[in-house]
Amino acid sequence: MTDQNSVNVVENPGEGGVQVVENGESNSQEAPGKELQRPFSIQGHMEHALQHRERVGVQDFILLEDYRSEAAFIDNLRKRFRENIIYTYIGNVLISVNPYKNLPIYTEEKIQQYYKKAFFEAPPHVFAIADNAYRSLVYEHREQCILISGESGSGKTEASKKILEYIAARTNHLQNVETVKDKLLQSNPLLEAFGNAKTHRNDNSSRFGKYMDIQFNYEGGPEGGHILNYLLEKSRVVSHMDGERNFHIFYQLLAGGDAALMSRLRLQNRPDAYKYTTDITSPVSQKNHDAEQFRIVQEAMKVIEIGEAEQGEIFAIVATVLHLGNIKFVKNNEGYAEILNHDPNTENVAELLKVDATKLREVLTSRTIEASHDVVNTPLDVEQSQYARDALAKAIYGKHFNWLVARLNASLEPKDKIAMSSVIGILDIYGFEIFPKNSFEQFCINFCNEKLQQLFIQLTLKSEQEEYLREGITWEPVEYFNNIIICDLIEAKHKGIIAILDDECLRPGDATDSSLLERLTQHLDQHPHYKSHRKADTRTQKIMGRDEFCLKHYAGEVTYNVNTFLEKNNDLLFRDIQTLMASSGNSIVANCFKEYNLLSKKRPETAITQFKNSLNDLIKILSSKEPSYIRCIKPNDAKMPMQFDEKLISHQVKYLGLMENLRVRRAGFAYRRTYEAFLERYKCLSAETWPNFHGPPRDGVQKLVEAMKYEREEYRMGNSKIFIRFPKTLFETEDAYQV
Ligand code: ATP
Ligand code: MG
């Protein structure tokens, strides 16, 4: 893959400095400089190093000569991708390009390579990020979080699993952590079965955001875990695009459930028998895969200690949703909806949920409204009934998913809280989304990304400033775009988009999506990041529809269609349905709806407010930790190996803010390295420091920079590290070393 004699440069996020190592891809076990026997001349030839860089690019984008050029950036990614090198750093940010094939880079051997190894001694890798986080936590007692972002199919979930696997392997020697590790690892297949689905962009797409804390005891052994979940895409339960699928669990159950289970759940083994799972007929291989996954899910449930009875209730819920989807309504003589008597689907739902079948028919076809002390029962028409049925299916599935996460958390809770010391959090959450048509979901997701970008800015600049201060180096302010203005536009009290949206949702009477749009425009038309259709610039922008508004996000402009915003934000379920569900003999369903019901006099929080609050809680959690970042890139839309779609990648480089990230990183001193490490590596470059320098390492480094004739502007001497401004300086030093 790479040349044995080549040069690579790796950053040490733990120390905030860059280290130059011998051929990082394959030769990183060697101690730097070990094989050199004598001091060398400083006028190095650069040819060899250049050739290598030409072929596999640089390991850290900071080393790009033309760091402002997106073309150079993408070129570097391409070179590495071609060589099957999927990881590259920008300082302490790991960039990962999905290879869409299994590379031998996650082997036991690789794990060993990063295990207890100083970060800079090995090439960029997700294991390096995991190891660094683990060491900082255990040895330096700094709580960690790893934030993974990128668009659908870019490899976020795979990265998060690798981190978990690495930590599990890293703690292998510790006693009594086996069960916890198993549970942590098994939480993945379980959550994926219920929360992932095949989409056009990803065969195993996470349709929810996830933050997972791994809790460690004082010995550094995993002691427990806690998961927070965000915004499950509930609409998928009732409809999905052609060629996509519903959540995996439906197909897994139908393919893998044995005859006894199927009969208990009154199911046939065919997804095409159910409206919510009809899709293009799945190939046999898919069915086998689903069946196999079902066994894995059952196994995972055992590890999580979900017993037979609970499993029974869970699968009854999955089956209920399938039967619900098949309930049909007909128009009766009065023009209202009716379900045929003895409709097997209704009977099945009633049976599985242990509710009264007549009552179930009633709540799906009528609605009681309390109006000034009167209770009026109003019949629904066919369309309203279908809406109520789908709303129920979504509510049951969505609440059950939350229940499942809570159930997992109960199982992952540390047995011995006193022994618990600290956590590493892993965030695997949807990246910025710009589709041809963007709706409420994209609005939520992009708001989330604005908040995370804001956190990134705060934490990165903060840690930079702190390091300069610690090292006694004058801080030089860096120009950057602060997206707080967009966060405020969305979430400011009273005047932000969320406040206006909630106001419209709560306004009695005639609020509609278009009245919402009108109010948004009325309040925000002057805002520099808001564009109403009135203001659309027909020269540069496609003309916006009358039901659209546009936000200038940090990652680019997104036009949102306001249709269904109110409905999705209200997320209402008729009260009769809630009451009936709270009386269910299925204890999970009853529990899920009971809480809802108790609050029924009060209006539940809107979807966006719930999301905003949970997001702000998340930001609070993350702010208290030391972050590492993984930015994932998807190389093509065809899910194919070796295809590098430049246009697609260029979009992602923009959305992920990578050029800005690099620019900010390069604005100050791009590299820093402890005096000891710098001296150890380069002592051969001066007769005064070779073979050993007797005195403080700082003085030795001073001798070295004098010998190498560094200009004053090129470097600073901090309290414990040398700071180097230009990559060229370091390259020349490294090339001299190579002579
Ligand atoms: P979504 O937002 O849709 O959940 P994601 O970013 O989580 O997407 P993943 O599910 O992690 O994407 O990755 C999509 C697919 O790409 C995986 O199922 C796997 O086939 C492939 N893939 C991702 N990362 C790697 C990797 N490091 N090595 C090999 N294949 C990978
Ligand atoms: Mg995912």
Coordinates of C-alpha atoms in Angstrom, one line a residue, residues 226-473:
H226 CA -26.5 5.4 28.8
I227 CA -28.2 6.2 25.5
L228 CA -30.1 9.3 24.4
N229 CA -32.1 9.1 21.2
Y230 CA -33.3 11.9 19.0
L231 CA -36.1 12.3 16.5
L232 CA -37.0 8.8 15.2
E233 CA -38.4 9.1 11.6
K234 CA -41.8 7.9 12.6
S235 CA -43.4 8.7 9.3
R236 CA -41.5 5.7 7.8
V237 CA -43.8 3.4 9.8
V238 CA -46.7 4.2 7.5
S239 CA -45.0 5.1 4.3
H240 CA -41.7 5.0 2.5
M241 CA -40.4 5.8 -0.9
D242 CA -40.4 3.1 -3.7
G243 CA -37.3 1.0 -3.4
E244 CA -36.9 1.9 0.3
R245 CA -38.1 -0.1 3.3
N246 CA -39.8 0.2 6.6
F247 CA -37.8 -0.3 9.8
H248 CA -35.8 -3.6 9.6
I249 CA -37.6 -5.3 12.5
F250 CA -40.8 -5.8 10.5
Y251 CA -39.0 -7.8 7.8
Q252 CA -36.8 -9.6 10.3
L253 CA -39.8 -10.8 12.3
L254 CA -41.7 -11.9 9.2
A255 CA -38.6 -13.7 7.8
G256 CA -37.2 -15.2 11.0
G257 CA -40.2 -15.8 13.3
D258 CA -41.0 -19.4 13.8
A259 CA -44.4 -21.0 13.1
A260 CA -45.5 -20.8 16.8
L261 CA -44.6 -17.1 17.0
M262 CA -46.3 -16.3 13.7
S263 CA -49.4 -18.0 14.8
R264 CA -49.4 -16.2 18.1
L265 CA -49.0 -12.9 16.4
R266 CA -51.5 -13.9 13.7
L267 CA -49.0 -13.1 11.0
Q268 CA -48.2 -14.6 7.7
N269 CA -44.5 -14.9 6.7
R270 CA -44.9 -12.4 3.8
P271 CA -44.1 -8.7 3.9
D272 CA -46.2 -8.2 0.8
A273 CA -49.3 -9.2 2.9
Y274 CA -49.0 -6.0 4.8
K275 CA -49.6 -2.5 3.5
Y276 CA -46.8 -0.9 5.6
T277 CA -44.3 -3.4 4.3
T278 CA -45.3 -3.9 0.7
D279 CA -42.4 -3.0 -1.5
I280 CA -40.7 -4.5 -4.5
T281 CA -40.4 -8.2 -3.8
S282 CA -37.3 -8.8 -1.7
P283 CA -34.7 -11.2 -3.1
V284 CA -34.3 -14.5 -1.3
S285 CA -30.8 -13.4 -0.1
Q286 CA -32.5 -10.4 1.6
K287 CA -35.0 -12.7 3.3
N288 CA -32.2 -15.0 4.5
H289 CA -30.3 -12.0 5.8
D290 CA -33.5 -10.7 7.6
A291 CA -34.0 -14.1 9.1
E292 CA -30.5 -14.3 10.3
Q293 CA -30.7 -10.8 11.7
F294 CA -33.8 -11.8 13.6
R295 CA -31.8 -14.5 15.4
I296 CA -29.2 -11.9 16.2
V297 CA -31.9 -9.5 17.6
Q298 CA -33.3 -12.3 19.8
E299 CA -29.8 -13.1 21.0
A300 CA -29.2 -9.4 21.7
M301 CA -32.4 -9.3 23.7
K302 CA -31.2 -12.2 25.8
V303 CA -27.9 -10.4 26.6
I304 CA -29.8 -7.2 27.5
E305 CA -31.9 -9.4 29.8
I306 CA -35.1 -8.9 28.0
G307 CA -37.0 -12.0 29.0
E308 CA -39.5 -14.2 27.1
A309 CA -42.5 -12.3 28.4
E310 CA -41.1 -8.9 27.5
Q311 CA -40.1 -10.2 24.1
G312 CA -43.6 -11.4 23.6
E313 CA -45.0 -7.9 24.2
I314 CA -42.4 -6.3 22.0
F315 CA -43.2 -8.6 19.0
A316 CA -46.9 -8.1 19.7
I317 CA -46.4 -4.4 19.2
V318 CA -44.5 -4.9 15.9
A319 CA -47.3 -7.2 14.7
T320 CA -49.9 -4.8 15.9
V321 CA -48.5 -2.1 13.6
L322 CA -48.6 -4.5 10.6
H323 CA -52.2 -5.4 11.3
L324 CA -53.2 -1.7 11.9
G325 CA -51.9 -0.8 8.4
N326 CA -54.3 -3.3 6.9
I327 CA -57.4 -1.9 8.4
K328 CA -59.6 -0.5 5.7
F329 CA -62.4 2.0 6.0
V330 CA -65.5 2.2 3.9
K331 CA -67.9 5.0 3.5
N332 CA -71.3 4.3 5.1
N333 CA -74.7 5.6 4.1
E334 CA -74.1 8.9 5.9
G335 CA -70.8 9.4 4.3
Y336 CA -68.7 8.6 7.3
A337 CA -66.0 6.0 7.8
E338 CA -66.8 2.5 8.9
I339 CA -64.8 -0.7 9.5
L340 CA -66.5 -3.8 8.4
N341 CA -67.7 -6.0 11.2
H342 CA -65.4 -8.9 12.0
D343 CA -62.6 -7.2 10.1
P344 CA -59.8 -9.6 11.0
N345 CA -57.2 -6.8 11.2
T346 CA -59.1 -4.9 13.8
E347 CA -59.7 -8.2 15.7
N348 CA -56.0 -9.0 15.5
V349 CA -55.0 -5.6 16.8
A350 CA -57.5 -5.8 19.6
E351 CA -56.4 -9.2 20.5
L352 CA -52.7 -8.4 20.5
L353 CA -53.0 -5.2 22.4
K354 CA -55.6 -6.7 24.7
V355 CA -58.2 -3.9 24.2
D356 CA -61.9 -4.1 23.4
A357 CA -62.4 -4.5 19.6
T358 CA -65.6 -2.5 19.6
K359 CA -63.9 0.4 21.4
L360 CA -61.0 0.1 18.9
R361 CA -63.4 0.5 16.0
E362 CA -65.0 3.4 17.7
V363 CA -61.9 5.4 18.3
L364 CA -60.7 4.9 14.8
T365 CA -63.9 6.1 13.3
S366 CA -65.1 8.9 15.6
R367 CA -63.7 11.4 18.0
T368 CA -65.1 13.0 21.2
I369 CA -64.7 16.7 21.6
E370 CA -65.3 18.5 24.8
A371 CA -66.9 21.8 24.2
S372 CA -68.0 23.9 27.1
H373 CA -68.8 21.0 29.4
D374 CA -70.5 19.0 26.7
V375 CA -69.0 15.9 25.3
V376 CA -69.8 15.5 21.6
N377 CA -69.0 12.4 19.6
T378 CA -68.3 13.3 16.0
P379 CA -67.9 10.7 13.3
L380 CA -64.8 10.8 11.1
D381 CA -64.8 10.5 7.4
V382 CA -62.7 7.9 5.6
E383 CA -59.7 10.2 5.2
Q384 CA -59.8 11.3 8.8
S385 CA -60.0 7.7 9.9
Q386 CA -57.0 6.7 7.8
Y387 CA -55.2 9.6 9.4
A388 CA -56.1 8.4 12.9
R389 CA -55.0 4.9 12.1
D390 CA -51.7 6.0 10.7
A391 CA -51.2 8.4 13.6
L392 CA -51.8 5.5 16.0
A393 CA -49.3 3.2 14.2
K394 CA -46.7 6.0 14.3
A395 CA -47.4 6.7 18.0
I396 CA -47.2 3.1 19.1
Y397 CA -44.0 2.5 17.2
G398 CA -42.4 5.8 18.2
K399 CA -43.2 5.4 21.9
H400 CA -42.2 1.8 21.9
F401 CA -38.8 2.9 20.5
N402 CA -38.4 5.3 23.3
W403 CA -39.4 2.6 25.7
L404 CA -36.8 0.3 24.2
V405 CA -34.1 2.8 24.7
A406 CA -35.2 3.3 28.3
R407 CA -35.2 -0.5 28.7
L408 CA -31.7 -0.7 27.3
N409 CA -30.6 2.0 29.7
A410 CA -32.0 0.2 32.7
S411 CA -30.0 -2.8 31.6
L412 CA -26.8 -0.8 31.0
E413 CA -27.1 1.1 34.3
P414 CA -23.9 0.6 36.3
K415 CA -24.3 -1.9 39.1
D416 CA -22.0 -0.1 41.3
K417 CA -22.5 3.6 41.0
I418 CA -19.9 4.5 43.5
A419 CA -17.2 2.9 41.5
M420 CA -18.1 4.9 38.5
S421 CA -15.7 7.6 37.6
S422 CA -16.2 9.1 34.1
V423 CA -17.6 8.7 30.6
I424 CA -16.7 8.8 27.0
G425 CA -19.7 9.9 24.9
I426 CA -20.2 9.0 21.3
L427 CA -22.5 11.1 19.1
D428 CA -23.8 9.5 15.9
I429 CA -26.2 12.0 14.5
Y430 CA -27.6 13.0 11.1
G431 CA -25.5 15.4 9.1
F432 CA -26.7 18.5 7.3
E433 CA -29.4 17.8 4.7
I434 CA -30.2 19.6 1.5
F435 CA -32.7 17.8 -0.7
P436 CA -34.6 18.9 -3.7
K437 CA -37.5 19.2 -1.3
N438 CA -36.9 20.0 2.3
S439 CA -39.5 19.7 5.0
F440 CA -39.9 19.9 8.8
E441 CA -37.5 17.0 9.3
Q442 CA -34.7 18.7 7.4
F443 CA -35.4 21.9 9.4
C444 CA -34.9 20.0 12.7
I445 CA -31.8 18.2 11.4
N446 CA -30.2 21.3 10.1
F447 CA -31.0 23.2 13.2
C448 CA -29.2 20.4 15.1
N449 CA -26.2 20.8 12.9
E450 CA -26.1 24.6 13.4
K451 CA -26.0 23.9 17.2
L452 CA -23.3 21.4 16.8
Q453 CA -21.3 23.7 14.6
Q454 CA -21.7 26.4 17.3
L455 CA -20.4 24.0 19.9
F456 CA -17.5 23.1 17.6
I457 CA -16.5 26.8 17.2
Q458 CA -16.7 27.4 21.0
L459 CA -14.8 24.3 22.0
T460 CA -12.1 24.5 19.3
L461 CA -11.4 28.1 19.8
K462 CA -11.6 27.7 23.6
S463 CA -9.1 24.8 23.6
E464 CA -6.8 26.7 21.2
Q465 CA -6.8 29.7 23.4
E466 CA -6.3 27.7 26.5
E467 CA -3.3 25.9 25.0
Y468 CA -1.7 29.2 24.0
L469 CA -2.3 30.6 27.4
R470 CA -0.9 27.4 29.0
E471 CA 2.2 27.7 26.8
G472 CA 2.7 31.4 27.4
I473 CA 2.3 32.2 23.7

